[in-house]
Amino acid sequence: MATKASARPITQDQVPAWDIETDVVVVGYSIAGVCAALGATEVTDRVVALERGGGSEGTCGGILYLGGGTPMQQAMGHHDTADAMYTFLLAALGPGVDEDKLRRYCDGSVEHFRWLFEAGVPLISGPDREGTPLATPDPDGFVQVGAQEYAGGGLVWTGGEQAHPFNQLTAPVPRGHMPRDPDGTEDLFEGAVLKCLLAAAERAGVRTVFNTGVERLVVDDAGRVVGVAARSFGTAVFVRAARGVIITTGGFVYNDEMLGEHCTPAVQGAGKLGHGGQDGLGIQMAQMLGADAIHMDAIDATLVSTPHISFIKGILVNSRGQRFINEDTYYGRLGTETVLRQHSECYLVVDENIFLESSWLRPAWASDSLQDLEQQIGLPDGALQQTVDYYNRGAEAGEDPLFHKGVRWLQPLSPPYAVLDLRHRSFPIQAFTMGGLRTDAGGHVLDVEGRPIDGLFAAGRASAGLAVHGYCSGISLGDGSFFGRIAGQTAARNPIR
């Protein structure tokens, strides 16, 4: 793995010759990178994307967090505004959210939906076809997609919008947008976002160079970034960027040294969610030029404790046998709370009426007696009994005084009980980093004094995005594609020197 010291920039006079000359160079070619390249092509036809893998390395799901009244929301009868979206995300993604960037994202969300659609992403609006699984709710009135609750028409609840405290701030609206197969042969079109955007970039004339890993930035005598030094199969490759370099190399979850320095809980209490290319080198290259890196302690940890959504009717307890969160909130919030504040110690208590046996997750303990379970698990005497008694009294009255879990999920627990072991050593909690290079709303990388570094831009997980100490499924694709496009436009308009 490259080290920070090896990421020091080189000067232009150390370049023997430029192998490729272009206006804009994009370093890393996943969702933010391809949108940066597409954004740049709106201004110039000289755009080169470098990817050190043999193809796009990005691991990318199929949900985009968009809102403000998109065509998909309107088609399904959900009233949303940019202000409501802003109010929710400001609370759900913080504290520490860049309010200028968030405002721009929310105000531009509908236009971004249209841009993605015109680029070929199949964001098809309208009801689901009768007879399909997604059009037919189960007896409890909901449809599940993975661990998400489906709202219909390609929309998913992906951030705990319906859960306390967010449902007290603004009316809940689903904003997770899933691409749908335009041919109607599949209900969901997983992975469509990146696949379709890569095809759009190819049509737009973006030149892609694979198996070429950037190792250093190249600067001129004035300190402006004018290119990159890369390596392809052991051979040095130098690429000049007359207008700018855009770093879209992802986060640093696969750099244990950086994790240990910035977010130790992620090392000790969770696995890694991502791919090996997310080693932080892009962040380090910029730091060696004085770039500011912020929110480096921020992570999102996924605790998919709901192989079926009915498991929300159970209760999560920590090593003291106490509840610590409302179980109906976003599962990423459950995981992050577990890793950062419960030392990755978490158990899910259900009863026979709730439990649905799963081939991948079976109860670790079962008993008719809560006292017996306390002894089996090693919880303090009487703790689980007290927790369940208090919870049951509230559930019988249709309330959750401690954490305000939604009434639809409140159900007193009765024997026999089962307990699922969700500790990291027993259950695959996975995390990824959310900190990175500090950028402004135009995609400029800023130094430690808040000044733009000339010729250097960033987007995606290599930058500090909208999500800081909270997350919603789809915000990475939404944020990365939105600000990737903006960074590409900004870089392509940068004066040539």
PDB file of C-alpha atoms in Angstrom, residues 3 6 8 17 79 83 93 119 126-127 138 153 168 185 291-292 295 325 330 340 387 415 483:
ATOM      1  CA  THR A   3       2.136   5.678   2.126  1.00  0.00           C
ATOM      2  CA  SER A   6       5.161   8.472  -1.237  1.00  0.00           C
ATOM      3  CA  ARG A   8       4.230  13.875  -2.155  1.00  0.00           C
ATOM      4  CA  ALA A  17       7.388  14.159 -21.071  1.00  0.00           C
ATOM      5  CA  HIS A  79     -45.845  15.886  -1.750  1.00  0.00           C
ATOM      6  CA  ASP A  83     -37.279  22.873   2.243  1.00  0.00           C
ATOM      7  CA  LEU A  93     -26.929  13.639   8.476  1.00  0.00           C
ATOM      8  CA  ALA A 119     -28.233  10.272 -19.113  1.00  0.00           C
ATOM      9  CA  GLY A 126     -45.560   5.354 -11.926  1.00  0.00           C
ATOM     10  CA  PRO A 127     -47.316   2.569 -10.042  1.00  0.00           C
ATOM     11  CA  ASP A 138     -47.924  -8.693   2.868  1.00  0.00           C
ATOM     12  CA  GLY A 153     -43.434   3.203  -7.750  1.00  0.00           C
ATOM     13  CA  GLN A 168     -41.600  15.333  14.396  1.00  0.00           C
ATOM     14  CA  THR A 185     -38.801  -7.581 -17.353  1.00  0.00           C
ATOM     15  CA  ALA A 291      -5.512  20.241   1.640  1.00  0.00           C
ATOM     16  CA  ASP A 292      -7.791  20.138   4.655  1.00  0.00           C
ATOM     17  CA  HIS A 295     -14.845  14.601   9.626  1.00  0.00           C
ATOM     18  CA  ILE A 325     -32.428   3.268  20.480  1.00  0.00           C
ATOM     19  CA  TYR A 330     -32.797   3.495   9.834  1.00  0.00           C
ATOM     20  CA  LEU A 340     -19.594   3.942  18.350  1.00  0.00           C
ATOM     21  CA  THR A 387     -36.212  -3.801  30.451  1.00  0.00           C
ATOM     22  CA  PRO A 415     -42.481 -16.328  26.372  1.00  0.00           C
ATOM     23  CA  PHE A 483     -21.308  17.093  -6.690  1.00  0.00           C
TER      24      PHE A 483
END
